[in-house]
C-alpha cells in the first residue's frame, strides 16, 4: 500500500516570499501524484497533478511541483505568495486507480 | 470539470440522531466517493458508490453506520447513523475528473457536521 508524508504541518510565510511544501511518498509501484488546496470553509480544489511525462508540473495560481522518483518526493513551490494563498495543502498519491491516499496536510499562513 | 453540490453545508446534531447528506453532480458519473475529514486531520475514504449496486466500504467503515444510496448517475446520499461526538467531521462527496483511474477527483464543498 502507498503512503504519503507531509513533512511540515504548519508553514508561516510573509507575503511575496517564496514557499516550499514538502511531500514524500512510499510505494512499490508507479504512482500518480497530486496537490490539493482547501481554502477556509471550502472543499478541496486540485492545484496540480503528475501523471507522466515532464517531472516539473505547473498548476493554478502560480504553483509548481517537481516529481523526483529517486527521492520519492513531490514538493510544491511558489516563488511569491499572496495573502490569498492562506489555506491547507494536501499531497495525495494513487496507484492506477481512483483511490487517493492523502497526507496529513500543511497549513500555510501568509502574513503581510 | 464537474460541479458538485452538497446539502446541508453544515448542521448541528444531537447525539443518537441520524443525518442524511445529499450530493448532486451536474453530469453523469459512474462512481461517486464519500470522504471524511475529522477535525485537524486529513481525508479518509469512507466508501465508493456505484449506481445500481451496493456501495463498497473501506476498512473501518460499515454500512449500518454509513448507509449510502445511489439511485441514479448524478445523485448520492450518505447517512451518518446514531451519531456521537466522534462523528463530528466534514463529509465530502467527490467524483472522478480528468483522466480516469488516476485518482484525480473533483470535490464538493463539504458538509460540516457537529454532534453535541
Coordinates of N, CA and C in Angstrom, one line a residue:
Chain A
X1 N 0.8 -1.2 0.0 CA 0.0 0.0 0.0 C 0.9 1.2 0.0
X2 N 0.3 2.3 -0.6 CA 1.1 3.5 -0.6 C 0.8 4.4 0.6
X3 N 1.7 5.3 0.9 CA 1.5 6.3 2.0 C 2.2 7.6 1.6
X4 N 1.7 8.6 2.3 CA 2.2 10.0 2.0 C 2.6 10.7 3.3
X5 N 3.7 11.3 3.3 CA 4.2 12.1 4.4 C 4.4 13.5 4.0
X6 N 3.7 14.4 4.7 CA 4.0 15.8 4.5 C 4.8 16.2 5.7
X7 N 6.0 16.7 5.4 CA 7.0 16.9 6.5 C 6.7 18.1 7.3
X8 N 5.9 19.1 6.9 CA 5.6 20.3 7.6 C 4.2 20.4 7.9
X9 N 3.8 20.5 9.2 CA 2.4 20.6 9.5 C 1.9 22.1 9.4
X10 N 2.8 23.0 9.7 CA 2.5 24.4 9.6 C 3.6 25.2 9.0
X11 N 3.3 26.1 8.0 CA 4.3 26.9 7.4 C 3.9 28.3 7.4
X12 N 4.4 29.2 8.3 CA 4.1 30.6 8.2 C 5.1 31.3 7.2
X13 N 4.6 32.2 6.5 CA 5.4 32.8 5.4 C 4.9 34.3 5.2
X14 N 5.8 35.1 4.9 CA 5.5 36.5 4.7 C 5.0 36.7 3.2
X15 N 4.1 37.6 3.0 CA 3.7 37.9 1.7 C 4.8 38.3 0.7
X16 N 4.8 37.8 -0.5 CA 5.7 37.9 -1.5 C 7.0 37.1 -1.3
X17 N 7.1 36.3 -0.3 CA 8.2 35.4 0.0 C 7.9 34.1 -0.7
X18 N 9.0 33.3 -1.0 CA 8.7 32.0 -1.6 C 8.3 31.0 -0.6
X19 N 7.7 29.9 -1.0 CA 7.3 28.9 -0.1 C 7.5 27.5 -0.8
X20 N 7.9 26.6 0.1 CA 8.0 25.2 -0.4 C 7.4 24.3 0.6
X21 N 6.5 23.4 0.1 CA 5.8 22.4 0.9 C 6.3 21.0 0.5
X22 N 6.8 20.3 1.5 CA 7.5 19.0 1.2 C 6.5 17.9 1.3
X23 N 6.7 16.9 0.4 CA 5.8 15.8 0.3 C 6.7 14.6 -0.1
X24 N 6.7 13.5 0.7 CA 7.3 12.3 0.3 C 6.3 11.2 0.3
X25 N 6.5 10.2 -0.6 CA 5.6 9.1 -0.6 C 6.3 7.8 -0.6
X26 N 5.6 6.7 -0.3 CA 6.2 5.4 -0.4 C 5.2 4.5 -1.2
X27 N 5.8 3.8 -2.2 CA 5.0 2.9 -3.0 C 5.9 1.9 -3.7
X28 N 5.5 0.7 -3.9 CA 6.3 -0.3 -4.6 C 6.1 -0.2 -6.1
X29 N 5.1 0.5 -6.5 CA 4.8 0.6 -7.9 C 4.7 2.1 -8.3
X30 N 4.5 2.3 -9.6 CA 4.4 3.7 -10.1 C 3.2 4.4 -9.6
X31 N 3.3 5.6 -9.4 CA 2.2 6.4 -8.8 C 1.8 7.6 -9.6
X32 N 0.6 8.1 -9.3 CA 0.1 9.4 -9.7 C 0.2 10.3 -8.5
X33 N 0.5 11.5 -8.7 CA 0.7 12.4 -7.6 C -0.1 13.7 -7.8
X34 N -0.6 14.2 -6.6 CA -1.5 15.4 -6.7 C -1.2 16.3 -5.5
X35 N -1.5 17.6 -5.7 CA -1.6 18.5 -4.7 C -3.0 19.2 -4.7
X36 N -3.6 19.1 -3.6 CA -4.9 19.8 -3.5 C -4.8 20.9 -2.4
X37 N -5.7 21.9 -2.6 CA -5.8 23.0 -1.7 C -7.2 23.1 -1.1
X38 N -7.2 23.4 0.2 CA -8.5 23.6 0.8 C -8.5 25.0 1.5
X39 N -9.2 25.9 0.9 CA -9.4 27.3 1.5 C -10.3 27.2 2.6
X40 N -10.3 28.1 3.6 CA -11.1 28.1 4.8 C -12.6 27.9 4.4
X41 N -13.2 26.9 5.1 CA -14.6 26.6 4.9 C -15.0 26.2 3.5
X42 N -14.1 25.6 2.8 CA -14.4 25.2 1.4 C -14.0 23.7 1.2
X43 N -14.4 23.2 0.1 CA -14.0 21.8 -0.3 C -12.5 21.8 -0.8
X44 N -12.1 20.7 -1.4 CA -10.8 20.6 -2.0 C -10.8 21.0 -3.4
X45 N -9.7 21.6 -3.9 CA -9.5 22.0 -5.2 C -8.2 21.5 -5.7
X46 N -8.2 20.9 -6.9 CA -6.9 20.4 -7.5 C -6.0 21.6 -7.8
X47 N -4.8 21.5 -7.3 CA -3.7 22.5 -7.7 C -2.9 22.1 -8.9
X48 N -2.5 20.9 -8.8 CA -1.7 20.3 -9.9 C -1.6 18.8 -9.8
X49 N -1.1 18.2 -10.9 CA -1.0 16.7 -10.8 C 0.2 16.3 -11.7
X50 N 0.7 15.1 -11.3 CA 1.7 14.5 -12.1 C 1.2 13.1 -12.5
X51 N 1.0 12.9 -13.8 CA 0.6 11.6 -14.2 C 1.7 10.9 -15.0
X52 N 2.4 11.6 -15.8 CA 3.5 11.1 -16.6 C 4.2 12.2 -17.3
X53 N 5.3 11.9 -17.9 CA 6.0 13.0 -18.7 C 6.9 13.8 -17.9
X54 N 6.9 15.1 -18.2 CA 7.8 16.0 -17.6 C 7.7 16.0 -16.1
X55 N 8.8 16.0 -15.4 CA 8.7 15.9 -13.9 C 8.4 17.2 -13.2
X56 N 8.5 18.3 -14.0 CA 8.1 19.6 -13.4 C 6.7 19.9 -13.9
X57 N 5.8 20.0 -13.0 CA 4.4 20.3 -13.4 C 4.0 21.7 -12.9
X58 N 3.3 22.4 -13.7 CA 2.8 23.7 -13.3 C 1.3 23.6 -13.0
X59 N 0.8 24.3 -12.0 CA -0.6 24.3 -11.7 C -1.2 25.6 -11.7
X60 N -2.3 25.7 -11.0 CA -3.0 27.0 -10.9 C -2.4 27.9 -9.9
X61 N -2.7 29.2 -10.0 CA -2.3 30.2 -9.1 C -0.7 30.3 -8.9
X62 N 0.0 29.9 -9.9 CA 1.5 30.1 -9.9 C 2.2 29.0 -9.1
X63 N 1.6 28.0 -8.7 CA 2.2 26.9 -8.1 C 2.9 25.9 -9.1
X64 N 3.9 25.3 -8.6 CA 4.6 24.2 -9.4 C 5.1 23.1 -8.5
X65 N 5.3 22.0 -9.0 CA 5.9 20.9 -8.2 C 6.8 20.0 -9.1
X66 N 7.7 19.4 -8.4 CA 8.7 18.6 -9.1 C 8.6 17.1 -8.6
X67 N 8.4 16.2 -9.5 CA 8.4 14.8 -9.2 C 9.9 14.3 -9.2
X68 N 10.3 13.7 -8.1 CA 11.7 13.2 -8.0 C 11.5 11.7 -7.7
X69 N 11.7 10.8 -8.7 CA 11.4 9.4 -8.4 C 12.5 8.8 -7.5
X70 N 13.7 9.2 -7.6 CA 14.8 8.6 -6.8 C 14.6 9.0 -5.3
X71 N 14.1 10.2 -5.1 CA 13.9 10.6 -3.7 C 12.4 10.4 -3.3
X72 N 11.6 9.8 -4.1 CA 10.2 9.6 -3.9 C 9.6 10.9 -3.2
X73 N 9.8 12.0 -3.9 CA 9.3 13.3 -3.4 C 8.4 14.0 -4.5
X74 N 7.6 14.9 -4.0 CA 6.8 15.7 -4.9 C 6.5 17.0 -4.2
X75 N 7.6 17.8 -4.1 CA 7.5 19.1 -3.3 C 6.8 20.2 -4.1
X76 N 6.0 21.0 -3.4 CA 5.2 22.1 -4.0 C 5.9 23.4 -3.8
X77 N 6.0 24.3 -4.8 CA 6.7 25.5 -4.6 C 5.8 26.7 -5.2
X78 N 6.1 27.9 -4.6 CA 5.6 29.1 -5.3 C 6.6 30.2 -5.0
X79 N 7.0 30.9 -6.0 CA 8.1 31.9 -5.8 C 7.7 33.1 -5.0
X80 N 6.4 33.4 -5.0 CA 6.0 34.6 -4.3 C 4.5 34.5 -3.9
X81 N 4.3 34.3 -2.6 CA 2.9 34.0 -2.1 C 2.1 35.3 -1.9
X82 N 0.8 35.1 -1.9 CA -0.1 36.2 -1.6 C -0.9 35.8 -0.4
X83 N -1.5 36.8 0.2 CA -2.4 36.6 1.4 C -3.5 35.5 1.1
X84 N -3.9 35.6 -0.2 CA -5.0 34.6 -0.6 C -4.5 33.2 -0.7
X85 N -3.2 33.0 -0.5 CA -2.7 31.6 -0.6 C -2.8 30.9 0.8
X86 N -3.3 31.6 1.8 CA -3.5 31.1 3.1 C -4.6 30.0 3.0
X87 N -4.1 28.7 3.3 CA -5.0 27.6 3.1 C -4.3 26.3 3.7
X88 N -5.1 25.2 3.6 CA -4.5 23.9 3.9 C -4.2 23.2 2.6
X89 N -3.0 22.6 2.5 CA -2.5 22.0 1.3 C -2.3 20.5 1.6
X90 N -2.8 19.7 0.7 CA -2.7 18.2 0.8 C -2.0 17.6 -0.4
X91 N -1.1 16.8 -0.1 CA -0.4 16.0 -1.1 C -1.1 14.6 -1.1
X92 N -1.3 14.1 -2.3 CA -2.0 12.8 -2.4 C -1.4 11.9 -3.5
X93 N -1.6 10.6 -3.3 CA -1.0 9.7 -4.3 C -2.0 8.6 -4.6
X94 N -2.0 8.1 -5.8 CA -2.8 6.9 -6.2 C -1.9 6.0 -7.1
X95 N -2.4 4.8 -7.1 CA -1.6 3.8 -8.0 C -2.6 3.2 -9.0
X96 N -2.8 3.9 -10.1 CA -3.5 3.3 -11.2 C -5.0 3.0 -10.9
X97 N -5.5 3.7 -9.9 CA -7.0 3.5 -9.7 C -7.5 4.8 -9.1
X98 N -8.7 4.8 -8.7 CA -9.3 6.0 -8.2 C -9.1 6.4 -6.8
X99 N -8.5 5.5 -6.0 CA -8.3 5.7 -4.6 C -7.1 6.5 -4.3
X100 N -7.4 7.6 -3.6 CA -6.3 8.5 -3.2 C -5.9 8.3 -1.7
X101 N -4.6 8.3 -1.5 CA -4.1 8.4 -0.1 C -3.6 9.8 0.1
X102 N -4.1 10.4 1.2 CA -3.8 11.8 1.4 C -2.7 11.9 2.5
X103 N -1.9 12.9 2.4 CA -1.0 13.3 3.5 C -1.8 14.0 4.6
X104 N -1.2 14.3 5.7 CA -1.8 14.9 6.9 C -2.2 16.4 6.6
X105 N -1.6 17.0 5.6 CA -1.9 18.4 5.3 C -0.8 19.3 5.9
X106 N -0.7 20.5 5.2 CA 0.2 21.5 5.6 C -0.6 22.8 5.6
X107 N -0.6 23.5 6.8 CA -1.3 24.7 6.9 C -0.4 25.9 6.6
X108 N -0.7 26.6 5.5 CA 0.1 27.8 5.1 C -0.6 29.0 5.6
X109 N 0.1 29.8 6.3 CA -0.4 31.1 6.8 C 0.5 32.2 6.2
X110 N -0.1 33.1 5.4 CA 0.6 34.1 4.8 C 0.4 35.4 5.5
X111 N 1.4 36.1 6.0 CA 1.3 37.3 6.7 C 1.8 38.5 5.9
X112 N 1.2 39.6 6.1 CA 1.6 40.8 5.4 C 2.9 41.4 6.0
Chain B
X1 N -14.7 20.2 -16.0 CA -14.8 19.9 -14.6 C -16.2 19.7 -14.1
X2 N -16.5 18.9 -13.1 CA -17.8 18.7 -12.6 C -18.1 19.6 -11.5
X3 N -19.4 20.0 -11.4 CA -19.9 20.9 -10.3 C -20.6 20.0 -9.4
X4 N -20.2 20.0 -8.1 CA -20.8 19.1 -7.1 C -21.4 19.9 -6.0
X5 N -22.7 19.7 -5.8 CA -23.4 20.4 -4.7 C -23.8 19.5 -3.6
X6 N -23.5 19.9 -2.4 CA -23.8 19.1 -1.2 C -24.8 19.9 -0.3
X7 N -25.7 19.1 0.3 CA -26.6 19.6 1.3 C -26.7 18.7 2.5
X8 N -26.7 19.1 3.7 CA -26.6 20.5 4.1 C -25.1 20.9 4.0
X9 N -24.8 22.2 4.0 CA -23.4 22.7 4.1 C -22.9 22.5 5.5
X10 N -23.7 22.7 6.5 CA -23.4 22.5 7.8 C -24.6 22.2 8.7
X11 N -24.4 21.5 9.8 CA -25.5 21.2 10.7 C -25.0 20.9 12.1
X12 N -25.8 21.1 13.0 CA -25.5 20.7 14.4 C -26.6 19.7 14.8
X13 N -26.1 18.6 15.3 CA -27.0 17.4 15.5 C -26.8 17.0 16.9
X14 N -27.9 16.3 17.4 CA -27.9 15.7 18.7 C -27.4 14.3 18.7
X15 N -26.7 13.9 19.7 CA -26.2 12.5 19.9 C -27.4 11.6 19.7
X16 N -27.1 10.5 19.0 CA -28.2 9.4 18.8 C -29.0 9.6 17.6
X17 N -29.0 10.8 17.0 CA -29.8 11.0 15.8 C -29.0 10.6 14.5
X18 N -29.7 10.7 13.4 CA -29.1 10.4 12.1 C -29.3 11.5 11.2
X19 N -28.4 11.7 10.3 CA -28.5 12.8 9.3 C -28.1 12.3 7.9
X20 N -28.8 12.7 6.9 CA -28.5 12.3 5.5 C -28.0 13.5 4.8
X21 N -26.9 13.3 4.1 CA -26.2 14.3 3.3 C -26.4 13.9 1.9
X22 N -26.8 15.0 1.1 CA -27.1 14.8 -0.3 C -25.9 15.3 -1.2
X23 N -25.7 14.6 -2.3 CA -24.7 15.1 -3.2 C -25.2 15.0 -4.6
X24 N -25.2 16.1 -5.3 CA -25.7 16.2 -6.7 C -24.6 16.7 -7.6
X25 N -24.4 16.0 -8.7 CA -23.4 16.3 -9.7 C -24.1 16.8 -11.0
X26 N -23.4 17.7 -11.7 CA -24.1 18.3 -12.8 C -23.9 17.5 -14.1
X27 N -23.3 16.3 -14.0 CA -23.1 15.4 -15.1 C -23.2 14.0 -14.6
X28 N -23.4 13.1 -15.6 CA -23.5 11.7 -15.2 C -22.1 11.1 -14.9
X29 N -22.0 10.4 -13.8 CA -20.7 9.8 -13.4 C -20.9 8.4 -13.0
X30 N -19.9 7.6 -13.2 CA -20.0 6.2 -12.9 C -19.9 6.0 -11.4
X31 N -18.8 6.5 -10.8 CA -18.5 6.3 -9.4 C -18.6 7.7 -8.6
X32 N -19.1 7.6 -7.5 CA -19.1 8.7 -6.5 C -18.4 8.2 -5.3
X33 N -17.7 9.1 -4.6 CA -16.9 8.8 -3.4 C -17.3 9.6 -2.3
X34 N -17.3 9.0 -1.1 CA -17.5 9.8 0.1 C -16.3 9.7 1.0
X35 N -15.8 10.9 1.4 CA -14.7 11.1 2.3 C -15.1 11.7 3.6
X36 N -14.3 11.4 4.6 CA -14.5 12.1 5.9 C -13.2 12.8 6.3
X37 N -13.4 14.0 6.8 CA -12.2 14.8 7.3 C -12.5 15.2 8.7
X38 N -11.9 14.4 9.6 CA -12.1 14.8 11.0 C -11.3 16.0 11.4
X39 N -11.7 16.7 12.5 CA -11.1 18.0 12.8 C -9.6 17.9 12.8
X40 N -8.9 18.8 12.1 CA -7.5 18.9 12.1 C -6.8 17.7 11.4
X41 N -7.5 16.9 10.7 CA -6.9 15.7 10.1 C -7.1 15.7 8.6
X42 N -6.5 14.7 8.0 CA -6.6 14.5 6.6 C -7.9 13.8 6.1
X43 N -8.0 13.5 4.9 CA -9.2 12.9 4.4 C -9.1 11.4 4.3
X44 N -10.2 10.7 4.7 CA -10.2 9.3 4.7 C -11.4 8.8 3.8
X45 N -11.2 7.9 2.9 CA -12.2 7.4 2.1 C -13.2 6.5 2.9
X46 N -14.5 6.8 2.8 CA -15.5 6.0 3.5 C -15.9 4.9 2.6
X47 N -16.4 5.3 1.4 CA -16.9 4.3 0.5 C -17.0 4.8 -0.9
X48 N -17.2 3.9 -1.8 CA -17.4 4.2 -3.2 C -18.8 3.7 -3.6
X49 N -19.5 4.6 -4.3 CA -20.9 4.3 -4.6 C -21.1 4.2 -6.1
X50 N -21.5 3.1 -6.6 CA -21.8 2.9 -8.0 C -23.3 2.8 -8.1
X51 N -23.8 3.3 -9.2 CA -25.2 3.3 -9.5 C -25.7 1.8 -9.7
X52 N -26.7 1.4 -9.0 CA -27.3 0.1 -9.2 C -26.6 -1.0 -8.5
X53 N -25.7 -0.7 -7.6 CA -25.1 -1.8 -6.8 C -24.8 -1.3 -5.4
X54 N -24.5 -2.2 -4.5 CA -24.1 -1.8 -3.1 C -22.8 -1.0 -3.1
X55 N -22.8 -0.1 -2.2 CA -21.5 0.7 -2.0 C -20.4 -0.2 -1.5
X56 N -19.2 0.1 -1.8 CA -18.0 -0.6 -1.4 C -17.4 0.2 -0.2
X57 N -17.3 -0.4 0.9 CA -16.8 0.4 2.1 C -15.3 0.0 2.4
X58 N -14.6 1.1 2.8 CA -13.2 0.9 3.2 C -13.2 0.3 4.6
X59 N -12.0 -0.2 4.9 CA -11.7 -0.8 6.2 C -12.1 0.2 7.3
X60 N -12.8 -0.2 8.3 CA -13.2 0.7 9.4 C -14.5 1.4 9.3
X61 N -15.1 1.2 8.1 CA -16.5 1.8 7.9 C -17.4 0.7 7.5
X62 N -18.7 0.8 8.1 CA -19.7 -0.3 7.8 C -21.0 0.4 7.4
X63 N -21.7 -0.5 6.7 CA -23.0 0.0 6.1 C -24.0 0.4 7.1
X64 N -24.0 -0.2 8.2 CA -25.0 0.1 9.3 C -24.8 1.5 9.8
X65 N -23.6 1.9 9.9 CA -23.2 3.2 10.4 C -23.3 4.3 9.3
X66 N -22.9 4.0 8.1 CA -22.9 4.9 7.0 C -23.6 4.4 5.7
X67 N -24.9 4.2 5.8 CA -25.6 3.7 4.6 C -25.6 4.7 3.5
X68 N -25.4 4.2 2.3 CA -25.3 5.1 1.1 C -26.3 4.6 0.1
X69 N -26.9 5.6 -0.6 CA -27.8 5.3 -1.7 C -27.2 6.0 -3.0
X70 N -27.5 5.3 -4.1 CA -27.0 5.8 -5.4 C -28.1 5.5 -6.4
X71 N -29.2 6.3 -6.4 CA -30.4 6.0 -7.2 C -30.2 6.2 -8.7
X72 N -29.3 7.1 -9.0 CA -29.0 7.4 -10.5 C -27.6 7.9 -10.6
X73 N -27.2 8.3 -11.9 CA -25.9 8.6 -12.2 C -25.4 10.0 -11.8
X74 N -26.3 10.8 -11.2 CA -26.0 12.2 -10.8 C -26.2 12.5 -9.3
X75 N -26.6 11.5 -8.6 CA -27.0 11.7 -7.2 C -26.6 10.6 -6.2
X76 N -26.3 11.0 -5.0 CA -26.0 10.0 -4.0 C -26.3 10.6 -2.6
X77 N -26.6 9.8 -1.7 CA -26.7 10.2 -0.3 C -25.9 9.4 0.6
X78 N -25.4 10.0 1.7 CA -24.7 9.4 2.8 C -25.4 9.7 4.1
X79 N -25.8 8.6 4.8 CA -26.4 8.8 6.1 C -25.4 8.5 7.2
X80 N -25.3 9.4 8.2 CA -24.5 9.1 9.4 C -25.5 8.7 10.5
X81 N -25.4 7.5 10.9 CA -26.5 7.0 11.8 C -26.0 7.0 13.2
X82 N -27.0 7.1 14.1 CA -26.8 7.1 15.5 C -25.5 7.8 15.9
X83 N -25.6 9.1 15.6 CA -24.3 9.9 15.7 C -23.8 10.1 17.2
X84 N -22.5 10.2 17.3 CA -21.9 10.5 18.5 C -20.9 11.7 18.2
X85 N -20.4 12.3 19.3 CA -19.5 13.5 19.1 C -18.3 13.1 18.2
X86 N -17.9 11.8 18.2 CA -16.8 11.4 17.4 C -17.1 11.5 15.9
X87 N -18.3 11.6 15.5 CA -18.7 11.7 14.1 C -18.7 13.2 13.6
X88 N -18.3 14.1 14.5 CA -18.2 15.5 14.1 C -17.0 15.6 13.1
X89 N -17.4 15.9 11.9 CA -16.4 15.9 10.8 C -16.9 16.7 9.6
X90 N -16.1 16.9 8.6 CA -16.6 17.4 7.3 C -16.7 16.1 6.4
X91 N -17.8 16.0 5.8 CA -18.1 14.9 4.9 C -18.1 15.4 3.5
X92 N -17.2 14.8 2.6 CA -17.1 15.3 1.3 C -17.5 14.3 0.3
X93 N -18.2 14.8 -0.7 CA -18.5 14.0 -1.9 C -17.6 14.3 -3.0
X94 N -17.2 13.3 -3.8 CA -16.3 13.5 -4.9 C -16.6 12.6 -6.0
X95 N -16.1 13.0 -7.2 CA -16.2 12.2 -8.4 C -14.9 12.3 -9.2
X96 N -14.7 11.3 -10.1 CA -13.5 11.3 -10.9 C -13.6 12.5 -11.9
X97 N -12.4 13.0 -12.2 CA -12.2 14.0 -13.2 C -11.0 13.8 -14.0
X98 N -10.9 14.5 -15.1 CA -9.7 14.3 -15.9 C -9.5 12.9 -16.4
X99 N -8.3 12.4 -16.3 CA -8.0 11.1 -16.8 C -8.6 10.0 -15.9
X100 N -9.4 9.1 -16.4 CA -10.0 8.1 -15.5 C -8.9 7.2 -14.8
X101 N -9.3 6.7 -13.7 CA -8.5 5.7 -12.9 C -7.1 6.2 -12.6
X102 N -7.0 7.5 -12.4 CA -5.7 8.1 -11.9 C -5.8 8.6 -10.5
X103 N -7.0 8.7 -10.0 CA -7.1 9.3 -8.7 C -7.4 10.8 -8.7
X104 N -7.5 11.4 -9.9 CA -7.8 12.8 -9.9 C -9.3 13.0 -9.6
X105 N -9.6 13.7 -8.6 CA -11.0 13.9 -8.2 C -11.4 15.3 -8.1
X106 N -12.8 15.5 -8.3 CA -13.4 16.8 -8.0 C -14.2 16.6 -6.7
X107 N -14.1 17.6 -5.9 CA -14.8 17.6 -4.6 C -15.9 18.6 -4.5
X108 N -16.9 18.2 -3.7 CA -17.9 19.2 -3.3 C -17.4 20.1 -2.2
X109 N -18.2 21.0 -1.8 CA -17.8 22.0 -0.7 C -17.8 21.3 0.7
X110 N -18.4 20.2 0.8 CA -18.3 19.5 2.1 C -19.5 19.8 2.9
X111 N -19.9 18.9 3.8 CA -20.9 19.1 4.8 C -20.3 19.0 6.2
X112 N -20.3 20.1 6.9 CA -19.7 20.2 8.2 C -20.7 19.8 9.3
X113 N -20.5 18.7 9.9 CA -21.4 18.2 11.0 C -20.7 18.4 12.4
X114 N -21.5 18.9 13.3 CA -21.1 19.0 14.7 C -22.1 18.2 15.5
X115 N -21.7 17.2 16.2 CA -22.6 16.4 17.1 C -22.4 16.8 18.5
X116 N -23.5 17.1 19.2 CA -23.4 17.5 20.6 C -23.7 16.4 21.5

